[in-house]
mmCIF file of C-alpha atoms and ligand atoms in Angstrom:
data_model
loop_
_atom_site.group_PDB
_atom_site.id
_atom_site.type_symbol
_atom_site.label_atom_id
_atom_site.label_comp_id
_atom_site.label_asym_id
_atom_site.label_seq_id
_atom_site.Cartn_x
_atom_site.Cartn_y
_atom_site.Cartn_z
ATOM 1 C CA UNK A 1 80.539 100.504 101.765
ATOM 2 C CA UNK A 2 78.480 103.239 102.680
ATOM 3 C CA UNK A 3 79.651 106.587 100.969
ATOM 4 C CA UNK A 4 78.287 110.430 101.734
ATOM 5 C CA UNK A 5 78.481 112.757 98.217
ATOM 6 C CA UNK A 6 77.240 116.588 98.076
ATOM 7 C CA UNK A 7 75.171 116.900 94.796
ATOM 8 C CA UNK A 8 74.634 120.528 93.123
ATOM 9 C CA UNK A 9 71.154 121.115 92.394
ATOM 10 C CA UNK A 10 69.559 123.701 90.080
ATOM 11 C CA UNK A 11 69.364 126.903 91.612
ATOM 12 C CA UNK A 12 72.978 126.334 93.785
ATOM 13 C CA UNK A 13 71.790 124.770 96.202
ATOM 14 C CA UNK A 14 73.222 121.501 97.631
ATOM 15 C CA UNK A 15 72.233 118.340 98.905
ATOM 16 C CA UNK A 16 74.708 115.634 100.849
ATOM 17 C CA UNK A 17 72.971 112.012 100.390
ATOM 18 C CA UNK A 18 74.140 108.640 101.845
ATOM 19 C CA UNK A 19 74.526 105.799 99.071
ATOM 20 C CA UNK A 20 75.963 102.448 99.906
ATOM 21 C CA UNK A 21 78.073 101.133 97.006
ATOM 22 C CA UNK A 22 79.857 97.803 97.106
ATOM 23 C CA UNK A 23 82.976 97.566 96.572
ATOM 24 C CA UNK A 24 84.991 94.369 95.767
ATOM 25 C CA UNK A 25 88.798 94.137 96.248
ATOM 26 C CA UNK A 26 90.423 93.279 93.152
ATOM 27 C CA UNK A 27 93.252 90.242 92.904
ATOM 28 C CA UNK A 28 96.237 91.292 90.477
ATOM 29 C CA UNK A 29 98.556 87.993 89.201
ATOM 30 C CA UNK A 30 102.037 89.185 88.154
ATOM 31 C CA UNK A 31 103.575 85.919 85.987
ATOM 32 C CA UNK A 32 107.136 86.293 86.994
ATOM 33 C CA UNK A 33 109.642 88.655 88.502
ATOM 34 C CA UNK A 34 110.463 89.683 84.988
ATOM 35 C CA UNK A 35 107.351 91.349 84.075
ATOM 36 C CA UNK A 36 106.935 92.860 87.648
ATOM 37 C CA UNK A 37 106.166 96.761 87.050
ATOM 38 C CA UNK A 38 105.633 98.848 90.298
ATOM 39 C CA UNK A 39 101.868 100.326 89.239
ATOM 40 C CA UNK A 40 100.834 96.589 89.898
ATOM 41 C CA UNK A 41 102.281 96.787 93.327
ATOM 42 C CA UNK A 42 102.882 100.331 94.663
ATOM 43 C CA UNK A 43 100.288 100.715 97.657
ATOM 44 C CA UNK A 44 98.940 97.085 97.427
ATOM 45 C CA UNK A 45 99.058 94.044 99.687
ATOM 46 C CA UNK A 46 101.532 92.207 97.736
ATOM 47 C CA UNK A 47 101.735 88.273 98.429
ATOM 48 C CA UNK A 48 104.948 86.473 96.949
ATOM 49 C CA UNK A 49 105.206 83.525 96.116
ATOM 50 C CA UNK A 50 108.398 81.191 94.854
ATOM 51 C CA UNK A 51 106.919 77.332 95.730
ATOM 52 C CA UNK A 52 109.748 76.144 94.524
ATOM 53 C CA UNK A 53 111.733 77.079 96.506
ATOM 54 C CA UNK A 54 112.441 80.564 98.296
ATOM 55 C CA UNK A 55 109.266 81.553 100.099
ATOM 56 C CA UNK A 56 108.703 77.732 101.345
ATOM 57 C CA UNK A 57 112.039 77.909 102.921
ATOM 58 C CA UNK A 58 111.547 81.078 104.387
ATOM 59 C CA UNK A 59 107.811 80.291 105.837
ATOM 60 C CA UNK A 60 109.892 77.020 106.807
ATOM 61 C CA UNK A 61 112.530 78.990 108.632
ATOM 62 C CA UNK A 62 110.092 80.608 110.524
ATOM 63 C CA UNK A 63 108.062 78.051 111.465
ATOM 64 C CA UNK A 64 111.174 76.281 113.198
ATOM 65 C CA UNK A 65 111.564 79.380 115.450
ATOM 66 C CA UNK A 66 114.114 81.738 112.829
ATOM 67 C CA UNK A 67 114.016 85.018 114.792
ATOM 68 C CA UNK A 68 114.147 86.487 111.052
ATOM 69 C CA UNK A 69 114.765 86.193 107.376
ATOM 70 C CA UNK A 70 116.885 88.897 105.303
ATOM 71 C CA UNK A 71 116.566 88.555 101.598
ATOM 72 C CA UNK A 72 119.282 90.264 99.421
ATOM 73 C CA UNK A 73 119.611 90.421 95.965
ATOM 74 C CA UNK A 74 123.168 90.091 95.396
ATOM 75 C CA UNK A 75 125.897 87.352 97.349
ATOM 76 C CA UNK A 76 127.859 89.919 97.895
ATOM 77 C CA UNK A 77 125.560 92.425 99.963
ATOM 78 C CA UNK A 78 124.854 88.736 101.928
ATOM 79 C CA UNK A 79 128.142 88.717 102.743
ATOM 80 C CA UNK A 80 128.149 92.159 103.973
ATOM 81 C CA UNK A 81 125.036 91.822 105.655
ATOM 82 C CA UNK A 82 126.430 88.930 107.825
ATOM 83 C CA UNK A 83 129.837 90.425 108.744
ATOM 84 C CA UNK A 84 128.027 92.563 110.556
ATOM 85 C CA UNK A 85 126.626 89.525 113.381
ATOM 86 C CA UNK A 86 128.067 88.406 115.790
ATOM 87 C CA UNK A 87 129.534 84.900 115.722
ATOM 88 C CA UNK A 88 126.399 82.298 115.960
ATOM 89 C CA UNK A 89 123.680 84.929 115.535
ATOM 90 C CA UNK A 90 123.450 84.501 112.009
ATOM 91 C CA UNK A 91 123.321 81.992 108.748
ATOM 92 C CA UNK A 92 123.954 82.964 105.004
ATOM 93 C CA UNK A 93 121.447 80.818 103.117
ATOM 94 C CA UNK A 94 120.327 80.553 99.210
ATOM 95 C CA UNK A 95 121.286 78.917 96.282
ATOM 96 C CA UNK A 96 122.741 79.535 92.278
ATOM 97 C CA UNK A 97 121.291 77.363 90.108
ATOM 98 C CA UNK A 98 119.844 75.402 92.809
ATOM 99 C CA UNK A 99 123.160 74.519 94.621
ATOM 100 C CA UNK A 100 124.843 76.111 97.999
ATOM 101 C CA UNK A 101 126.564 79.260 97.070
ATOM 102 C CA UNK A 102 130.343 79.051 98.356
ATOM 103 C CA UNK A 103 130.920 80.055 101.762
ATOM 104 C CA UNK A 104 126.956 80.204 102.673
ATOM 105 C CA UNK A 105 126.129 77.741 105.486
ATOM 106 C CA UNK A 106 123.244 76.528 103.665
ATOM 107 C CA UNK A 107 121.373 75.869 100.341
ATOM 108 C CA UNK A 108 117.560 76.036 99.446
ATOM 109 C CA UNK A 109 116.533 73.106 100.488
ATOM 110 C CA UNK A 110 113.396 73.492 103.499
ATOM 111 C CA UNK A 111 115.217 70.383 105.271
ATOM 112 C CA UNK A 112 118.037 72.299 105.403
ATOM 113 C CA UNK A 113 116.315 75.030 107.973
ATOM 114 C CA UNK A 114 114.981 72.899 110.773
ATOM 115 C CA UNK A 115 114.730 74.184 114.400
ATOM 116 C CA UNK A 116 118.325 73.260 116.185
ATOM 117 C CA UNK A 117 120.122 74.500 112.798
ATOM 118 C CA UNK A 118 117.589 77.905 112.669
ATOM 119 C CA UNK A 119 116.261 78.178 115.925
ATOM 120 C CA UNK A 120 116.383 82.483 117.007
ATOM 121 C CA UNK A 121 119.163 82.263 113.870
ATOM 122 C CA UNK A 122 118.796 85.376 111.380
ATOM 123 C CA UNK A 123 119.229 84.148 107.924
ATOM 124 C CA UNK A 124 120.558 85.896 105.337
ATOM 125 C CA UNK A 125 118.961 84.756 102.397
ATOM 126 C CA UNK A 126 119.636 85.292 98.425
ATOM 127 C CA UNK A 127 118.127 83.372 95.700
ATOM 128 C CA UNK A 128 118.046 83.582 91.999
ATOM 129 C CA UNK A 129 114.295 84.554 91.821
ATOM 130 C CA UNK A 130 112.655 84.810 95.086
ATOM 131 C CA UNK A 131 114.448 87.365 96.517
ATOM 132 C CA UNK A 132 114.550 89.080 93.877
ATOM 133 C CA UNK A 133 110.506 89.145 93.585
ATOM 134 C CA UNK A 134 110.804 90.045 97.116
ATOM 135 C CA UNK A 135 112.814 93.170 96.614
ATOM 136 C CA UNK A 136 110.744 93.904 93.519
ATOM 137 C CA UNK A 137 107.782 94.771 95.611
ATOM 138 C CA UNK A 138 108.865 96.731 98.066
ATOM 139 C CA UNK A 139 106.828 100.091 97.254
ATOM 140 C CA UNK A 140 103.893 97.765 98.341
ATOM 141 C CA UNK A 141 101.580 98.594 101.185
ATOM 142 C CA UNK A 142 102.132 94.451 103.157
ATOM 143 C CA UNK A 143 104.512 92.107 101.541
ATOM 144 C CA UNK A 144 104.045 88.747 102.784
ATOM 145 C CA UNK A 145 105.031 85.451 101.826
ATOM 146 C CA UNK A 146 103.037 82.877 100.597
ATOM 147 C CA UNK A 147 103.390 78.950 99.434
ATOM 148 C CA UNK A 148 101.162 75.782 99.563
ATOM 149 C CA UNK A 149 101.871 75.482 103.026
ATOM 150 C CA UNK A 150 100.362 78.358 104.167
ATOM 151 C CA UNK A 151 98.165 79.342 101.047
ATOM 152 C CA UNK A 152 94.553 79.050 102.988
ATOM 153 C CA UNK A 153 96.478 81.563 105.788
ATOM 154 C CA UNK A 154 97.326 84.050 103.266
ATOM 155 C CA UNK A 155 93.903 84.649 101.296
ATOM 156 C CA UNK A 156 92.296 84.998 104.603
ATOM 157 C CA UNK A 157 94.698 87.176 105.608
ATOM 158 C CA UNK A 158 95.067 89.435 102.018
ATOM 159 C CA UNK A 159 90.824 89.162 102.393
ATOM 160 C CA UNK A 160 90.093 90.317 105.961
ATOM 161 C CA UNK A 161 92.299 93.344 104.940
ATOM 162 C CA UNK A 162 89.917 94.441 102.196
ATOM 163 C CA UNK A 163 92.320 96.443 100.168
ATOM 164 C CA UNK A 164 93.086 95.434 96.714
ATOM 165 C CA UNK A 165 96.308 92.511 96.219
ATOM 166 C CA UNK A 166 98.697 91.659 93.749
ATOM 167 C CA UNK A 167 100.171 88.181 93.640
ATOM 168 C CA UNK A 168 103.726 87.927 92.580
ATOM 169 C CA UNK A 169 104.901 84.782 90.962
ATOM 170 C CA UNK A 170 108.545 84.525 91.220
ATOM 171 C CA UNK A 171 108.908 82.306 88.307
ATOM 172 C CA UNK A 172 112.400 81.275 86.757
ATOM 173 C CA UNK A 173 114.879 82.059 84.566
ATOM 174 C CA UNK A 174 112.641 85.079 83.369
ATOM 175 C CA UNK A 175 109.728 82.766 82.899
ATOM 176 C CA UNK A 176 106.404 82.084 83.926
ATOM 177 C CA UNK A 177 106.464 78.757 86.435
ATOM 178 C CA UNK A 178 103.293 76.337 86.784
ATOM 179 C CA UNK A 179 103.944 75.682 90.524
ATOM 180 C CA UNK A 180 103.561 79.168 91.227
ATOM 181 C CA UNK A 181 100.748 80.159 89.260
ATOM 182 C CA UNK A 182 98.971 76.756 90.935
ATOM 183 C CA UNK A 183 99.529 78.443 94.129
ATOM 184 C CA UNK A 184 98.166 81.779 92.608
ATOM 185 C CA UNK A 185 95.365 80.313 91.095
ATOM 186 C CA UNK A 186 94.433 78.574 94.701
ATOM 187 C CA UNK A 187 94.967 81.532 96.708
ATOM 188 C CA UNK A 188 92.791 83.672 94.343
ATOM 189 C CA UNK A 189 89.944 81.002 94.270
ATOM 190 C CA UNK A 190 89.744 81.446 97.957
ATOM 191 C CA UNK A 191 89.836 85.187 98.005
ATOM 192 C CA UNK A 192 86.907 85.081 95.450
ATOM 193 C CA UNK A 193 84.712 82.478 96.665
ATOM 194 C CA UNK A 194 85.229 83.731 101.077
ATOM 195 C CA UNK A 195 86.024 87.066 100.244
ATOM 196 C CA UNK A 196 83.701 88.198 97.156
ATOM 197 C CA UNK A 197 87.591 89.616 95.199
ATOM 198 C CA UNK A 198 87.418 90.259 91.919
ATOM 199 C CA UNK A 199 89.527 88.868 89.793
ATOM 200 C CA UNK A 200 91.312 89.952 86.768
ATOM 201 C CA UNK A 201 91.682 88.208 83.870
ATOM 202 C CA UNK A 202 94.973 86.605 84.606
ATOM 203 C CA UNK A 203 93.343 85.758 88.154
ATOM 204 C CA UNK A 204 90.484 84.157 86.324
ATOM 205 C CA UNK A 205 92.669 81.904 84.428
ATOM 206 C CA UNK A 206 94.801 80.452 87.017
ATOM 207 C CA UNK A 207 92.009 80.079 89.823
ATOM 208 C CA UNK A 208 90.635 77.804 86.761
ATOM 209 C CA UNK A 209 93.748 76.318 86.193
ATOM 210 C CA UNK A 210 94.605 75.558 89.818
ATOM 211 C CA UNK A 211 90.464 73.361 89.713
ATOM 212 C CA UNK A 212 91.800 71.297 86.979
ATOM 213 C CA UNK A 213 94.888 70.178 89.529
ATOM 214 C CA UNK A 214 93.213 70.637 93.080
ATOM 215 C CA UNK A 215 92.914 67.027 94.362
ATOM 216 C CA UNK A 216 96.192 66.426 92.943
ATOM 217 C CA UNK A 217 99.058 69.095 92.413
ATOM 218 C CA UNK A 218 101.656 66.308 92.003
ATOM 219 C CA UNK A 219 100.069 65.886 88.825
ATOM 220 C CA UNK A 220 101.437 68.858 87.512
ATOM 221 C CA UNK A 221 104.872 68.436 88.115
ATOM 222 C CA UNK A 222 105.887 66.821 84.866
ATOM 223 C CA UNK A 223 104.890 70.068 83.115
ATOM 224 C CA UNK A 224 106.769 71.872 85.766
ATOM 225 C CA UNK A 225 110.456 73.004 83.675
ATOM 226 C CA UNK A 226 111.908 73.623 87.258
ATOM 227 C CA UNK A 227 110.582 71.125 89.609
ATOM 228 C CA UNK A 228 112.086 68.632 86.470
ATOM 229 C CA UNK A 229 115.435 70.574 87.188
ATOM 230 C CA UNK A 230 115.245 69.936 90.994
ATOM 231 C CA UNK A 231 114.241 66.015 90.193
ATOM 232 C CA UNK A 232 117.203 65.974 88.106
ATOM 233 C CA UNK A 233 119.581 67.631 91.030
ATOM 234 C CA UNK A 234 118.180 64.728 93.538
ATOM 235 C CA UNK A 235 115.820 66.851 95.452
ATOM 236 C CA UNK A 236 112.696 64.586 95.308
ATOM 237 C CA UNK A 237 112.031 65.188 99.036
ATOM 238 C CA UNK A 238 112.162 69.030 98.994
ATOM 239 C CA UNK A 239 109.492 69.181 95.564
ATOM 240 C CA UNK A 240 107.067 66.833 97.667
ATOM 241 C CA UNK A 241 107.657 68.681 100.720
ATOM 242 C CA UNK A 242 106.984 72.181 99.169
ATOM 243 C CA UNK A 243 103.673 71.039 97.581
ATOM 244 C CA UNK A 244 102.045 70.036 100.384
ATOM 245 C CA UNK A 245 98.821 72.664 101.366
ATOM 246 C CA UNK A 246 98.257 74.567 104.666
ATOM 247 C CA UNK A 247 100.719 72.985 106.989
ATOM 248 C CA UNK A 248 100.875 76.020 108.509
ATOM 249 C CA UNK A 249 98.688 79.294 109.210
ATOM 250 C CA UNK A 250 102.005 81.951 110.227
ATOM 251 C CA UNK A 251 102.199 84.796 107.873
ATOM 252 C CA UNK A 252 105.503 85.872 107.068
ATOM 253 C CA UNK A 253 105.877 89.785 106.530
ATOM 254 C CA UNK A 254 108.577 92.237 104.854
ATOM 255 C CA UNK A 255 108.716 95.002 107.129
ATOM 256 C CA UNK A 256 111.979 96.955 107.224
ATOM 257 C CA UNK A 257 113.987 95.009 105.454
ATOM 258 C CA UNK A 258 113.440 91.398 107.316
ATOM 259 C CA UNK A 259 110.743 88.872 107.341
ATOM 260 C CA UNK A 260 109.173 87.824 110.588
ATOM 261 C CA UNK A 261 106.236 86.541 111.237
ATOM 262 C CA UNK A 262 102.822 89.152 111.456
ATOM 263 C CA UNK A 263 100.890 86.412 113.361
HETATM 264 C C1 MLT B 1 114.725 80.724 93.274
HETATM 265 O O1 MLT B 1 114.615 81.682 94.053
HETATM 266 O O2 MLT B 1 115.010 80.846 92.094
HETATM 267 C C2 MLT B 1 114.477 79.295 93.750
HETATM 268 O O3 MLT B 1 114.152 79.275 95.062
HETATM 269 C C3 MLT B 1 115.511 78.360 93.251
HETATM 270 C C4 MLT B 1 115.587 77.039 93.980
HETATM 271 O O4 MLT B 1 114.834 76.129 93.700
HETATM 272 O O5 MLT B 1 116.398 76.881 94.882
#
């Protein structure tokens, strides 16, 4: 980066010179929606991610031709949201401990939003963390929306813009989650080895962490407290699908309220 400063010298008078500093981006990991403060996001490029399962649905959605995803907080404001459509034009989608919520017309499960049931559908979604690590962010510069299917996508993306990024982790129930900070940790090792980031300390840790898995994330899943929970609730299928890398190169974006795709 090549910078001009004006200098004081002795006697008053002044001198502008040219110096080139470099400058590195710097890669932020928050652990969970829980310990999400806004001075780690506020004027950022904030990626989110919730592998299991919110932001592989909604990159999921989108791939199968959703015209867009709304994610709410609350089933209520969902149902408000959606009385507002037309009949067709829109779905109510999410989960409560990892089961349809009553009266949505689906779950959280990616097989759930394939193209003839989302296809130019908007989908109103709500889930117990992801949306709400979503909503968390929004003083950020870019929110997008990242998983393993489109993790390569999103450091490319987060490192052609140049400005400094904080990952979000979703997490559950309040806690850190090891399928999210894998998908941190990859991201991150991406950004520093194409990109030159830097990473914090937390960064560090997980691009390290995510080496010790890389040729096989399945590995990890018997640490994983939630993918355990899913295994338990018959979703073998939807743990395998959402830990499968780069599938996909869209980029889902917050903008106003919905997420569409930025390219
Ligand atoms: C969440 O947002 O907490 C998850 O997506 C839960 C789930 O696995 O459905």
């Amino acid at each position: 980066m090549i910078c001009w400063i004006t200098v004081k010298l002795r006697h008053k008078s002044y001198r502008t010179i040219v110096c080139n500093t470099t400058y590195n981006m710097r890669i932020d990991i928050v652990a969970s929606a829980a310990e999400l403060k806004q001075e780690r996001v506020k004027g950022k490029n904030v990626a989110v991610i919730d592998v299991l399962r919110a932001t592989t649905v909604i990159t999921t959605a989108l791939m199968n031709g959703a015209k867009e995803i709304i994610p709410t907080e609350e089933v209520s404001t969902a149902f408000e949201i959606y009385s507002k459509y037309h009949s067709g034009e829109a779905l109510l989608g999410g989960e409560r401990n990892a089961v349809r919520i009553e009266g949505f017309h689906l779950a959280n499960s990616p097989f759930e939003y394939m193209e003839d049931v989302v296809h130019h559908k908007t989908i109103i979604l709500t889930t117990t963390n992801g949306t709400r690590a979503l909503m968390g962010s929004l003083t950020a510069n870019n929110i997008i929306v990242a998983s393993f299917l489109n993790a390569t996508a999103i450091a490319t993306w987060l490192g052609e813009q140049d400005i400094d990024s904080t990952i979000v982790c979703a997490g559950s129930a309040e806690i850190y989650t090891l399928e999210d900070a894998l998908c941190a940790g990859m991201i991150a090792k991406i950004m520093e080895e194409r990109f030159g980031a830097t990473l914090s300390d937390f960064a560090f840790t997980l691009k390290f962490l995510y080496e010790g898995y890389e040729g096989n994330i399945m590995s990890a899943l018997t640490h994983c407290q939630h993918a355990q929970l899913l295994l338990s609730k018959g979703f073998r299928s939807d743990v395998e699908y959402c830990l499968q890398k780069d599938i996909t190169d869209i980029i889902p974006r917050l903008n106003e309220g919905a997420i569409t795709i930025e390219r």
